[in-house]
Short mmCIF file of C-alpha atoms and ligand atoms in Angstrom, two decimals:
data_model
loop_
_atom_site.label_atom_id
_atom_site.label_comp_id
_atom_site.label_asym_id
_atom_site.label_seq_id
_atom_site.Cartn_x
_atom_site.Cartn_y
_atom_site.Cartn_z
CA MET A 1 9.71 35.78 127.53
CA LEU A 2 11.72 38.89 127.58
CA LEU A 3 12.73 40.43 124.21
CA LYS A 4 15.29 43.06 123.85
CA ASN A 5 14.96 45.87 121.30
CA LEU A 6 11.92 44.49 119.42
CA ALA A 7 11.79 46.26 116.05
CA ASP A 8 9.34 46.71 113.12
CA SER A 9 11.62 47.14 110.03
CA HIS A 10 9.14 48.89 107.74
CA VAL A 11 6.81 51.58 109.08
CA HIS A 12 5.45 54.90 108.09
CA LEU A 13 5.61 56.63 111.52
CA MET A 14 3.84 59.92 111.00
CA ALA A 15 1.05 58.18 108.75
CA THR A 16 0.60 55.52 111.50
CA GLY A 17 -0.60 58.23 114.11
CA GLN A 18 -2.35 60.27 111.31
CA ILE A 19 -4.43 57.38 110.34
CA ARG A 20 -5.41 56.70 113.83
CA CYS A 21 -6.64 60.18 114.05
CA THR A 22 -8.48 59.98 110.48
CA LEU A 23 -11.73 59.00 109.26
CA SER A 24 -11.56 55.28 108.70
CA LEU A 25 -13.34 53.83 105.55
CA ALA A 26 -12.48 50.18 106.46
CA LYS A 27 -15.77 49.24 107.61
CA LEU A 28 -17.64 50.22 104.47
CA ARG A 29 -19.61 47.45 102.64
CA ASP A 30 -20.77 49.71 99.86
CA TRP A 31 -19.32 52.90 98.58
CA ARG A 32 -22.69 54.44 98.98
CA GLU A 33 -22.30 54.22 102.76
CA LEU A 34 -19.66 57.03 102.58
CA SER A 35 -22.37 59.52 103.10
CA ASP A 36 -23.33 57.90 106.47
CA LEU A 37 -19.97 58.62 107.97
CA PRO A 38 -19.51 61.31 110.67
CA LYS A 39 -18.47 64.76 109.33
CA ASP A 40 -16.61 66.02 112.45
CA ARG A 41 -14.26 68.97 112.16
CA GLU A 42 -11.28 66.61 113.00
CA PHE A 43 -11.97 64.66 109.67
CA PHE A 44 -11.46 67.74 107.62
CA ARG A 45 -8.06 69.10 106.27
CA ASP A 46 -9.07 72.70 105.90
CA HIS A 47 -12.23 72.39 103.76
CA TRP A 48 -11.30 68.92 102.26
CA TYR A 49 -13.05 65.93 103.82
CA VAL A 50 -10.30 63.20 103.99
CA GLY A 51 -10.72 59.41 104.79
CA PHE A 52 -8.50 56.31 104.54
CA GLY A 53 -8.98 52.63 104.19
CA TRP A 54 -11.55 51.68 101.46
CA ASP A 55 -11.38 48.37 99.61
CA GLU A 56 -13.54 47.83 96.67
CA ASN A 57 -13.31 43.95 97.22
CA LEU A 58 -15.80 44.44 99.91
CA TRP A 59 -18.16 46.42 97.77
CA PRO A 60 -21.02 44.99 95.58
CA GLY A 61 -19.54 44.12 92.27
CA LYS A 62 -16.21 45.64 93.26
CA GLU A 63 -17.54 48.84 91.88
CA ILE A 64 -15.52 51.96 92.38
CA PRO A 65 -17.41 55.14 92.20
CA THR A 66 -16.51 57.96 89.66
CA ALA A 67 -16.16 61.52 90.59
CA GLN A 68 -19.73 62.26 89.32
CA GLN A 69 -21.08 59.41 91.53
CA LEU A 70 -19.30 60.86 94.50
CA ASP A 71 -20.74 64.28 93.70
CA GLN A 72 -24.22 62.88 94.43
CA LEU A 73 -22.97 62.32 98.00
CA PHE A 74 -20.70 65.24 98.34
CA PRO A 75 -21.91 68.16 96.36
CA ASP A 76 -20.56 70.93 98.60
CA PHE A 77 -16.86 70.30 99.50
CA PRO A 78 -13.88 68.42 97.96
CA VAL A 79 -13.23 64.82 99.24
CA TYR A 80 -10.18 62.63 99.14
CA PHE A 81 -10.49 58.93 99.98
CA SER A 82 -7.41 56.70 99.96
CA ARG A 83 -7.54 52.95 99.35
CA CYS A 84 -6.61 50.63 102.22
CA ASP A 85 -2.99 49.80 100.42
CA GLY A 86 -2.16 53.50 100.25
CA HIS A 87 -1.67 53.16 96.45
CA SER A 88 -4.73 54.81 95.10
CA GLY A 89 -7.31 57.48 95.91
CA LEU A 90 -10.60 58.89 94.96
CA THR A 91 -12.05 62.42 94.63
CA ASN A 92 -15.14 64.15 93.43
CA SER A 93 -15.57 67.01 90.99
CA LEU A 94 -14.61 69.67 93.43
CA GLY A 95 -11.69 67.80 94.31
CA LEU A 96 -10.73 67.33 90.64
CA ARG A 97 -10.97 71.11 90.18
CA GLU A 98 -8.82 71.90 93.15
CA LEU A 99 -6.23 69.43 92.21
CA GLY A 100 -6.09 70.61 88.64
CA ARG A 101 -7.07 67.15 87.43
CA THR A 102 -9.47 65.71 84.83
CA GLY A 103 -10.73 62.09 84.48
CA SER A 104 -12.73 59.60 86.46
CA GLY A 105 -11.67 60.59 89.89
CA LEU A 106 -9.63 57.53 90.54
CA PHE A 107 -5.77 58.09 90.84
CA LYS A 108 -2.97 55.53 91.35
CA GLU A 109 0.52 55.53 92.51
CA LYS A 110 2.49 58.73 91.61
CA GLU A 111 -0.57 60.71 90.71
CA HIS A 112 -2.17 59.59 94.07
CA LEU A 113 0.96 60.63 96.02
CA GLU A 114 1.05 64.00 94.09
CA ASN A 115 -2.60 64.45 94.97
CA LEU A 116 -1.90 63.84 98.70
CA GLY A 117 1.02 66.40 98.48
CA LYS A 118 -1.55 69.02 97.29
CA LEU A 119 -3.99 68.60 100.03
CA PRO A 120 -3.90 71.34 102.74
CA ALA A 121 -1.23 70.80 105.20
CA TYR A 122 -1.62 69.75 108.77
CA SER A 123 -0.79 72.23 111.64
CA ASP A 124 2.40 71.54 113.77
CA GLU A 125 0.13 70.79 116.59
CA ALA A 126 -1.68 67.99 114.67
CA ARG A 127 1.46 66.51 113.40
CA GLU A 128 2.91 66.46 117.01
CA ARG A 129 -0.31 64.59 118.01
CA PHE A 130 0.04 61.99 115.23
CA LEU A 131 3.72 61.32 116.30
CA ILE A 132 2.75 60.78 119.89
CA GLU A 133 -0.27 58.62 118.87
CA SER A 134 2.21 56.59 116.68
CA CYS A 135 4.54 55.97 119.56
CA ARG A 136 1.75 54.78 121.59
CA THR A 137 0.52 52.52 118.88
CA PHE A 138 3.98 50.89 118.49
CA ASN A 139 4.66 50.63 122.14
CA GLU A 140 1.18 48.83 122.75
CA ALA A 141 2.30 46.46 120.18
CA GLY A 142 5.53 45.89 121.97
CA PHE A 143 7.85 47.63 119.68
CA THR A 144 10.58 50.02 120.89
CA HIS A 145 12.57 50.40 117.63
CA VAL A 146 11.20 51.17 114.09
CA ARG A 147 12.58 51.89 110.68
CA ASP A 148 10.68 54.65 108.95
CA LEU A 149 10.27 54.86 105.25
CA GLY A 150 8.05 57.89 104.86
CA GLY A 151 9.88 60.83 106.73
CA ASN A 152 11.18 64.15 105.82
CA GLU A 153 13.05 66.93 107.45
CA SER A 154 10.28 68.45 109.28
CA GLN A 155 9.11 65.13 110.66
CA PHE A 156 12.61 64.35 111.71
CA LEU A 157 13.00 67.71 113.59
CA LEU A 158 9.65 67.27 115.25
CA ALA A 159 10.74 63.76 116.55
CA GLN A 160 13.88 65.25 117.84
CA LYS A 161 11.86 68.01 119.59
CA LEU A 162 9.93 65.23 121.27
CA GLU A 163 13.09 63.24 122.08
CA LYS A 164 14.37 66.23 123.88
CA GLU A 165 11.22 66.59 125.92
CA GLY A 166 11.33 62.87 126.77
CA ARG A 167 8.08 62.18 124.78
CA LEU A 168 9.48 60.18 121.95
CA THR A 169 9.25 56.54 123.08
CA LEU A 170 10.84 54.85 120.05
CA GLN A 171 14.22 54.68 118.30
CA VAL A 172 13.60 55.71 114.79
CA ASP A 173 15.93 54.94 111.86
CA TRP A 174 14.86 57.42 109.15
CA ASN A 175 14.65 56.99 105.32
CA PHE A 176 13.39 59.94 103.31
CA PRO A 177 11.24 59.14 100.30
CA CYS A 178 11.83 60.90 97.00
CA GLN A 179 9.01 61.07 94.39
CA ASP A 180 11.10 61.49 91.24
CA LEU A 181 14.64 62.22 90.10
CA LYS A 182 13.75 66.05 89.83
CA SER A 183 13.06 66.15 93.60
CA PHE A 184 16.15 63.98 94.49
CA GLU A 185 18.64 66.81 95.09
CA ASN A 186 16.30 68.42 97.46
CA VAL A 187 15.61 65.28 99.43
CA LEU A 188 19.52 64.57 99.54
CA ARG A 189 20.02 68.12 100.94
CA GLN A 190 17.39 67.46 103.83
CA ALA A 191 19.05 63.98 104.44
CA ILE A 192 22.38 65.44 104.69
CA ARG A 193 21.24 68.20 107.19
CA CYS A 194 19.33 65.56 109.24
CA ARG A 195 22.37 63.19 109.26
CA GLN A 196 24.55 65.99 110.86
CA LEU A 197 21.83 66.38 113.53
CA SER A 198 21.31 62.55 114.24
CA SER A 199 20.85 61.76 117.80
CA ALA A 200 20.49 58.63 120.09
CA GLN A 201 16.82 58.10 119.03
CA ASN A 202 16.83 59.69 115.65
CA GLU A 203 19.26 58.70 112.88
CA LEU A 204 19.21 59.33 109.28
CA LYS A 205 19.92 56.36 107.26
CA GLY A 206 18.90 56.57 103.64
CA ILE A 207 16.81 57.64 100.81
CA LYS A 208 13.78 55.68 99.49
CA PHE A 209 11.93 55.45 96.21
CA PHE A 210 9.16 53.45 94.65
CA PHE A 211 9.94 51.14 91.68
CA ASP A 212 6.61 49.49 91.29
CA GLY A 213 3.19 49.40 92.76
CA SER A 214 1.19 46.80 94.92
CA LEU A 215 -0.39 43.43 94.21
CA GLY A 216 -3.60 44.66 95.71
CA SER A 217 -3.87 47.35 92.90
CA ASP A 218 -2.37 44.93 90.23
CA THR A 219 0.54 47.30 89.79
CA ALA A 220 3.30 45.27 91.36
CA LEU A 221 5.62 44.53 88.41
CA LEU A 222 5.78 40.70 87.69
CA SER A 223 7.79 38.66 85.22
CA LYS A 224 4.47 37.23 84.06
CA PRO A 225 1.06 38.76 83.30
CA TYR A 226 -1.42 39.01 86.14
CA ALA A 227 -3.13 35.56 85.82
CA HIS A 228 -6.68 36.84 86.61
CA ARG A 229 -6.51 39.66 83.94
CA CYS A 230 -7.16 39.37 80.31
CA ASP A 231 -5.16 42.51 79.35
CA HIS A 232 -1.86 40.77 79.80
CA SER A 233 -0.77 43.32 82.29
CA HIS A 234 2.69 42.82 84.09
CA GLY A 235 2.09 45.64 86.50
CA ARG A 236 4.01 48.95 86.51
CA GLN A 237 7.58 50.22 86.57
CA VAL A 238 7.04 53.68 88.08
CA TRP A 239 10.63 54.86 87.65
CA SER A 240 12.78 54.72 84.57
CA ASP A 241 15.89 52.44 84.80
CA ASP A 242 18.19 55.67 84.28
CA ASP A 243 16.50 57.51 86.96
CA ALA A 244 16.55 54.61 89.53
CA LYS A 245 20.28 54.07 88.73
CA ALA A 246 21.09 57.62 89.21
CA VAL A 247 19.39 57.77 92.60
CA ILE A 248 21.28 54.55 93.82
CA GLN A 249 24.61 56.11 92.65
CA ARG A 250 24.08 59.54 94.09
CA SER A 251 22.82 58.10 97.38
CA TRP A 252 25.73 55.77 97.80
CA GLU A 253 28.29 58.48 96.65
CA ASN A 254 26.89 60.46 99.57
CA GLY A 255 27.06 57.64 102.18
CA PHE A 256 23.47 56.88 102.33
CA GLU A 257 21.68 53.59 102.23
CA VAL A 258 19.00 53.14 99.34
CA ALA A 259 15.65 51.67 100.05
CA VAL A 260 13.57 50.65 97.07
CA HIS A 261 9.91 49.72 97.27
CA THR A 262 9.95 46.42 95.13
CA ILE A 263 7.07 44.03 95.35
CA GLY A 264 6.99 42.04 92.04
CA ASP A 265 9.78 39.66 91.16
CA GLU A 266 10.56 41.62 87.92
CA ALA A 267 10.89 44.81 89.98
CA VAL A 268 13.42 43.30 92.38
CA ASP A 269 15.35 41.81 89.41
CA ARG A 270 15.71 45.01 87.64
CA ILE A 271 16.72 46.99 90.77
CA VAL A 272 19.26 44.33 91.70
CA ASN A 273 20.64 44.54 88.02
CA LEU A 274 20.93 48.30 88.35
CA ALA A 275 22.56 48.19 91.71
CA ARG A 276 25.09 45.66 90.30
CA GLU A 277 25.77 48.20 87.41
CA VAL A 278 26.54 50.90 89.93
CA SER A 279 28.73 48.77 92.11
CA SER A 280 30.66 47.64 88.89
CA LYS A 281 31.91 51.28 88.80
CA GLY A 282 33.39 50.92 92.31
CA ILE A 283 30.56 52.84 94.03
CA GLY A 284 28.92 50.82 96.85
CA GLY A 285 26.43 51.01 99.55
CA ARG A 286 23.56 49.21 101.27
CA LEU A 287 20.58 48.37 99.16
CA ASN A 288 17.42 47.78 101.13
CA LEU A 289 14.64 46.00 99.11
CA GLU A 290 11.39 46.71 100.76
CA HIS A 291 8.62 44.03 100.46
CA ALA A 292 10.23 41.72 97.94
CA GLU A 293 7.08 39.64 98.01
CA VAL A 294 7.95 37.57 94.95
CA LEU A 295 11.64 36.53 94.25
CA GLN A 296 13.08 34.40 91.81
CA PRO A 297 16.04 32.01 92.82
CA GLU A 298 18.14 33.62 89.97
CA THR A 299 17.56 37.16 91.45
CA ILE A 300 18.58 35.95 94.98
CA LYS A 301 21.91 34.80 93.55
CA LYS A 302 22.53 37.93 92.01
CA MET A 303 22.10 39.67 95.30
CA LYS A 304 24.91 37.94 96.94
CA PRO A 305 27.91 40.23 95.99
CA LEU A 306 25.87 43.26 96.86
CA HIS A 307 25.12 44.55 100.31
CA VAL A 308 21.39 43.74 100.23
CA VAL A 309 19.00 43.60 103.16
CA CYS A 310 15.32 42.64 102.53
CA HIS A 311 12.49 43.76 104.55
CA LEU A 312 9.49 41.51 104.49
CA GLN A 313 6.12 41.80 105.98
CA PRO A 314 4.53 38.27 106.81
CA CYS A 315 1.34 39.99 107.74
CA HIS A 316 0.73 40.90 104.16
CA TRP A 317 0.21 37.26 103.39
CA LEU A 318 -2.88 37.27 105.82
CA SER A 319 -4.43 40.05 103.90
CA ASP A 320 -3.37 38.77 100.32
CA LYS A 321 -3.98 35.21 100.61
CA ALA A 322 -7.61 35.38 99.36
CA TRP A 323 -6.39 36.32 95.86
CA LEU A 324 -2.82 35.53 95.83
CA ASP A 325 -3.06 32.33 93.71
CA GLN A 326 -5.47 33.99 91.31
CA LYS A 327 -3.24 36.94 90.57
CA LEU A 328 0.08 35.17 90.62
CA GLY A 329 -0.59 31.99 88.81
CA GLU A 330 2.59 30.00 88.71
CA LEU A 331 4.73 32.83 90.21
CA LYS A 332 2.97 31.90 93.48
CA ALA A 333 5.98 29.39 93.93
CA TYR A 334 8.23 32.43 94.59
CA ALA A 335 5.92 34.38 97.00
CA PHE A 336 6.84 35.31 100.48
CA PRO A 337 10.49 33.97 100.14
CA TRP A 338 11.77 34.17 103.77
CA GLU A 339 13.10 30.71 103.65
CA ALA A 340 14.64 31.09 100.18
CA LEU A 341 16.43 34.23 101.66
CA ARG A 342 17.47 32.44 104.81
CA ARG A 343 19.05 29.56 102.86
CA ALA A 344 20.75 31.97 100.65
CA LYS A 345 22.08 33.91 103.77
CA ILE A 346 20.65 37.20 102.55
CA PRO A 347 19.92 39.12 105.79
CA PHE A 348 16.26 40.16 106.27
CA PHE A 349 13.82 41.65 108.79
CA PHE A 350 10.22 41.52 109.51
CA GLY A 351 7.95 44.46 109.83
CA SER A 352 4.41 45.50 109.19
CA ASP A 353 4.25 48.46 106.82
CA SER A 354 2.06 50.18 109.29
CA PRO A 355 -0.43 51.85 108.74
CA ILE A 356 -1.13 49.52 105.85
CA GLU A 357 -1.12 46.49 108.40
CA PRO A 358 -1.32 47.00 112.13
CA PRO A 359 2.09 46.76 113.77
CA SER A 360 1.97 43.24 115.39
CA LEU A 361 4.51 40.59 116.21
CA PHE A 362 1.74 38.18 116.61
CA ARG A 363 0.31 38.68 113.32
CA ASN A 364 3.48 38.11 111.74
CA LEU A 365 3.99 34.93 113.79
CA GLN A 366 0.52 33.85 112.70
CA ALA A 367 1.16 34.41 109.01
CA LEU A 368 4.53 32.53 109.15
CA ASP A 369 2.54 29.62 110.72
CA GLU A 370 -0.51 29.45 108.70
CA SER A 371 1.10 30.15 105.32
CA VAL A 372 2.91 26.77 105.43
CA SER A 373 -0.27 24.99 104.78
CA PHE A 374 -0.87 27.17 101.75
CA GLY A 375 2.42 26.11 100.29
CA ILE A 376 4.86 28.82 101.52
CA ALA A 377 8.12 27.41 102.47
CA ALA A 378 8.35 27.21 106.25
CA LEU A 379 10.94 29.41 107.87
CA LYS A 380 13.42 27.09 109.47
CA ALA A 381 14.62 29.58 112.17
CA ASP A 382 13.30 31.39 115.20
CA PRO A 383 11.14 34.10 113.57
CA ILE A 384 11.80 36.50 116.66
CA GLU A 385 15.35 37.01 115.52
CA PHE A 386 14.15 38.78 112.51
CA HIS A 387 12.07 41.20 114.63
CA LEU A 388 15.00 42.44 116.64
CA CYS A 389 16.81 45.81 116.02
CA PRO A 390 20.19 45.01 114.51
CA SER A 391 21.71 48.19 115.44
CA PRO A 392 20.23 49.55 118.86
CA ARG A 393 21.42 52.96 120.02
CA VAL A 394 19.02 53.07 123.09
CA SER A 395 17.56 50.10 124.90
CA GLY A 396 14.15 48.66 124.94
CA GLU A 397 12.56 45.62 126.65
CA THR A 398 9.38 43.88 126.01
CA GLU A 399 7.71 41.20 128.11
CA VAL A 400 5.55 38.85 126.47
CA LYS A 401 3.20 36.63 128.43
CA ASP A 402 0.44 34.23 127.22
CA GLY A 403 0.74 35.53 123.62
CA GLN A 404 0.22 39.07 124.63
CA ILE A 405 2.36 42.19 125.32
CA GLU A 406 2.57 42.49 129.09
CA ARG A 407 4.89 45.29 129.55
CA VAL A 408 7.28 47.54 127.53
CA VAL A 409 10.23 49.45 128.97
CA PHE A 410 11.94 52.08 126.79
CA GLN A 411 15.15 53.54 128.29
CA ASN A 412 14.25 52.36 131.69
CA LYS A 413 10.93 53.94 131.66
CA ILE A 414 7.64 51.87 131.39
CA VAL A 415 5.84 53.02 128.35
CA PHE A 416 3.23 50.28 128.23
CA GLN A 417 1.76 47.99 130.82
CA ARG A 418 -1.19 45.76 130.14
CA LYS A 419 -4.22 46.35 132.22
CA PRO A 420 -5.36 43.61 134.35
CA GLU A 421 -8.46 42.03 132.90
CA LEU A 422 -11.81 42.86 134.80
CA ILE A 423 -13.51 39.83 135.90
ZN1 ZN B 501 5.70 51.23 103.06
#
């Protein structure tokens, strides 16, 4: 089977390469095992020891260590360990001091992202290594086109340098995230500059912001309380309505798309309402809903007059299915709404959210297939069509054979060829 312009519609390009070069915490079966991990120079950012990928669900009693408990393992240097969903992080007392923080050492959402921003910067050389590693990761998985949600001007310029050198083996559609309204104008200026520089392989599309958290961290905003909690928590709205509306309006006025991280049904509904308010003033543009893991039929109806595109990650179902019913309760009926969107003719695409999930066409196909017997409505269409780039500027060709990626050609150059198996 030959696929043209196979795309992953939601990725973090730099982070994908970075995490492949970062200390992995995915295999820990107890937080105390942190002290057994290698302390190679490459796992330090300056004097900070940094890792990614822990999941307390795999630890005894799901216990998350405090800064003081981490001090017992790491008394001599600051540490920062990010959770597998990228929505929380842990530090020790030296870390708290350098970050100017107090508290338990566990940070979520905005505070976690701010912390990451305060860690010592990577060198240009390291960042180039991450981008090359990322291209290789996507190419090996069959992808020639990606839509990035984690970029900034310096990443964009670095990708263009690699493009000129013939070393960027992907088409990248960029969306620059903005952390809060205060930083918006700065992000907008970066986006305007990069749009003027847009090239065949790198094009600036829009601005992204987070409106809620994740189901894994119980921070996705739901219309009903989390069924497994006794505190009646609905999750978190991380931006105010006014700020979200201002960013949608300012982005559209400047001709940019808006991409909003919305996982819970309440988050999507509120964003769709805000977008409708902006568009009722005669200001329009494209609204990308990232994840949209839970969607009420009423919300889907309200999307119709807007230019909405949803970006879903079936593979999240594979990771979430163990606790999905427990957390969502009756909202489970609205989870992973690909078929509801298809029936409503709202355009959508599939992706991985790499590095949160590994980029993989096959994992998404597997999730679409297996989720049916767990009560998720079957997608009544060829799933491949949601994995093809809708606006290719350069050509990619992926050969799939026996359920494996056989060969990937990007702009007439072979960028991946499966090695013959040794017998
Ligand atoms: Zn993402």
